[in-house]
Structure formats: C-alpha cells, structure tokens
mmCIF file of C-alpha atoms in Angstrom:
data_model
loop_
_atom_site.group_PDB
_atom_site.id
_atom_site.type_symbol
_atom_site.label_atom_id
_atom_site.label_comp_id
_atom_site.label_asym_id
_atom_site.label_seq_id
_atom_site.Cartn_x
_atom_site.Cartn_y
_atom_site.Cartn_z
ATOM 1 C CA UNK J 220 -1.798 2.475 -11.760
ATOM 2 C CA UNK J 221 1.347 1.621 -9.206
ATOM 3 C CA UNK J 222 3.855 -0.261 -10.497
ATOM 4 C CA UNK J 223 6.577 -0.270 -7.743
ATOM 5 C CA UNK J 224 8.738 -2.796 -9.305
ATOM 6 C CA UNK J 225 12.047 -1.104 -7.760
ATOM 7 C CA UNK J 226 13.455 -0.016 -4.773
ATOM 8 C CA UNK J 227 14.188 3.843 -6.390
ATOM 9 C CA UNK J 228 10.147 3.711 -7.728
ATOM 10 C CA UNK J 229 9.105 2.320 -3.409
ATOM 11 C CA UNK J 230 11.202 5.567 -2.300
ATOM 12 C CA UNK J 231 9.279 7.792 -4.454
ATOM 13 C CA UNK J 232 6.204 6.629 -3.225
ATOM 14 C CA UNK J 233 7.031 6.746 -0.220
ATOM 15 C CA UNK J 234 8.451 10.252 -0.078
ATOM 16 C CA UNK J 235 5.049 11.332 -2.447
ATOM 17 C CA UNK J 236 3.111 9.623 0.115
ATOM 18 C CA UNK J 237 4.373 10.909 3.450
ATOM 19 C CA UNK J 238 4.844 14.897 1.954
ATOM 20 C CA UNK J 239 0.755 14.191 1.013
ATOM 21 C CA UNK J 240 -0.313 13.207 4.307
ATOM 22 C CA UNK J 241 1.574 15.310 6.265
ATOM 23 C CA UNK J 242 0.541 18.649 4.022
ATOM 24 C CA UNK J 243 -3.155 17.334 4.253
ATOM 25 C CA UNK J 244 -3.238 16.485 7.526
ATOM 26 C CA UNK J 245 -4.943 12.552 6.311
ATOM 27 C CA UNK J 246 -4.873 9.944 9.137
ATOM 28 C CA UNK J 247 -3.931 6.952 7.038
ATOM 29 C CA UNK J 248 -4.131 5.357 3.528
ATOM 30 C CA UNK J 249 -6.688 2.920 2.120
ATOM 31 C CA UNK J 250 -5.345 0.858 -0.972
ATOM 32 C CA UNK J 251 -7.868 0.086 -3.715
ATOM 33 C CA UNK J 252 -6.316 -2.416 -5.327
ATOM 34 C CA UNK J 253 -7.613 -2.875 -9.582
ATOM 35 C CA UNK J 254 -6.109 -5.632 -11.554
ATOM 36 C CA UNK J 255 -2.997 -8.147 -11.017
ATOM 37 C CA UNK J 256 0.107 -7.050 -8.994
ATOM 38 C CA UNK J 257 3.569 -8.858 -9.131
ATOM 39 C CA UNK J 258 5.645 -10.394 -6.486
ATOM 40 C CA UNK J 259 7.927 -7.400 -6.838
ATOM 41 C CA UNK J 260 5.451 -4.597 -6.657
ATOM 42 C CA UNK J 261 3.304 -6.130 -3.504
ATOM 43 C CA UNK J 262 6.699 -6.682 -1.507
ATOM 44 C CA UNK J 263 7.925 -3.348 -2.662
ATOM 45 C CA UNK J 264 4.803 -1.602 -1.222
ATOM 46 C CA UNK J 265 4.239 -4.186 1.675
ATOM 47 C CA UNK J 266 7.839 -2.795 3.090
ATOM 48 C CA UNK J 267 6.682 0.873 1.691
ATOM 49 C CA UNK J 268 3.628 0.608 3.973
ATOM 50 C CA UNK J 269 6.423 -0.317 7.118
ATOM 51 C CA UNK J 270 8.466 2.927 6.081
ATOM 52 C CA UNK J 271 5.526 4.687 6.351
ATOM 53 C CA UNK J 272 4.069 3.590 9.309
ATOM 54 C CA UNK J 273 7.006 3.474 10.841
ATOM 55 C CA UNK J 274 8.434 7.264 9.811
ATOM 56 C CA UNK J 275 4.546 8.143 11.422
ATOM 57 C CA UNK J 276 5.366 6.535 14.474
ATOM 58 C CA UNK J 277 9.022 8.079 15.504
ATOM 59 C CA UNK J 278 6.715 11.291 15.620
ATOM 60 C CA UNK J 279 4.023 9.658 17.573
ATOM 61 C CA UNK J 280 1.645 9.972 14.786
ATOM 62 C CA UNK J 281 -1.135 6.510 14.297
ATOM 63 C CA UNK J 282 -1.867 5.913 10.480
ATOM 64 C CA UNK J 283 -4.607 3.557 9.361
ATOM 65 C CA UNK J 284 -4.050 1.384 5.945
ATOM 66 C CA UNK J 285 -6.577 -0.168 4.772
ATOM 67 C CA UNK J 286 -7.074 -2.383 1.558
ATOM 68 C CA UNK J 287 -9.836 -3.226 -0.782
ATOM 69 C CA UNK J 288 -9.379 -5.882 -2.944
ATOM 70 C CA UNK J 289 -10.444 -6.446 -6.648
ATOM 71 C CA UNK J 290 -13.828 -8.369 -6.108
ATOM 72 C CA UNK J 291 -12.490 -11.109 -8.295
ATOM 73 C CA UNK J 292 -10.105 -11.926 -6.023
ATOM 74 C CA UNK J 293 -11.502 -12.167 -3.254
ATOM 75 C CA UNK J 294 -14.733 -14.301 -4.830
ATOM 76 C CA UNK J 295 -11.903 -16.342 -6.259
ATOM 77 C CA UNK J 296 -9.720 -17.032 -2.651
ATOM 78 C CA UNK J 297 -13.406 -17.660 -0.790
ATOM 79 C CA UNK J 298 -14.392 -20.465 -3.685
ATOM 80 C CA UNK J 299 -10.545 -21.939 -2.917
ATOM 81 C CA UNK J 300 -11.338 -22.471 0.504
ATOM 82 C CA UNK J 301 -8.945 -19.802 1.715
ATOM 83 C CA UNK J 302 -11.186 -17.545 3.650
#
C-alpha cells in the first residue's frame, strides 16, 4: 500500500526506488494502482515519477512507467463519458 502523503515519505520512495532499479538493472516502473488515492499522495508520486525520470535521464538512462488502473475506475470514467 503507498501512502505518500508527504514530501519526507516522496523522498523515500524515491531514493528506495532509484537504489532498486539501478541494483537490478529494471528499465522502468509499472504502477498497479488498488483502491482510492488522495490528492496528496497522486501529486506526491506524480512529481516522484519526474525525480525519477529525470535523475535517469542526467545519466542518459530511458525508464518506462506505466500504470494500471483499478478496473472500477476506469469502467466508472468510460460510463462518465470521459474516455
């Protein structure tokens, strides 16, 4: 479960995050997202993902993020008209 609901908790992750894929050698990250998520958490990892992809790119290094939704969601934004 990822609650990044501060900026000290969005540093963590992405210092966890960056020491994982560079030890592993992983090309990107692929969010599977379960549940609700607050304003503060999605901004918190929407600038993580930028810190990330942009601490990748000063070494010349391409990531790939992907995200999968909870199904609900997106059955619920395609009934709303907003797909």
């Amino acid at each position: 479960l990822l609650h990044l609901d501060s900026s000290k908790k969005a540093a963590d992750f992405v210092s966890s995050l960056e020491q994982i894929i560079s030890e592993y050698g992983f090309n990107g990250i692929d969010y599977d997202f379960e549940g609700k998520m607050n304003k503060s958490t999605l901004s918190n990892l929407l600038e993580a993902t930028r810190k990330i992809n942009d601490d990748f790119s000063k070494q010349g290094i391409s990531l790939i993020f992907s995200l999968a939704p909870e199904s609900i969601d997106v059955n619920w934004q395609v009934s709303e008209g907003k797909y």
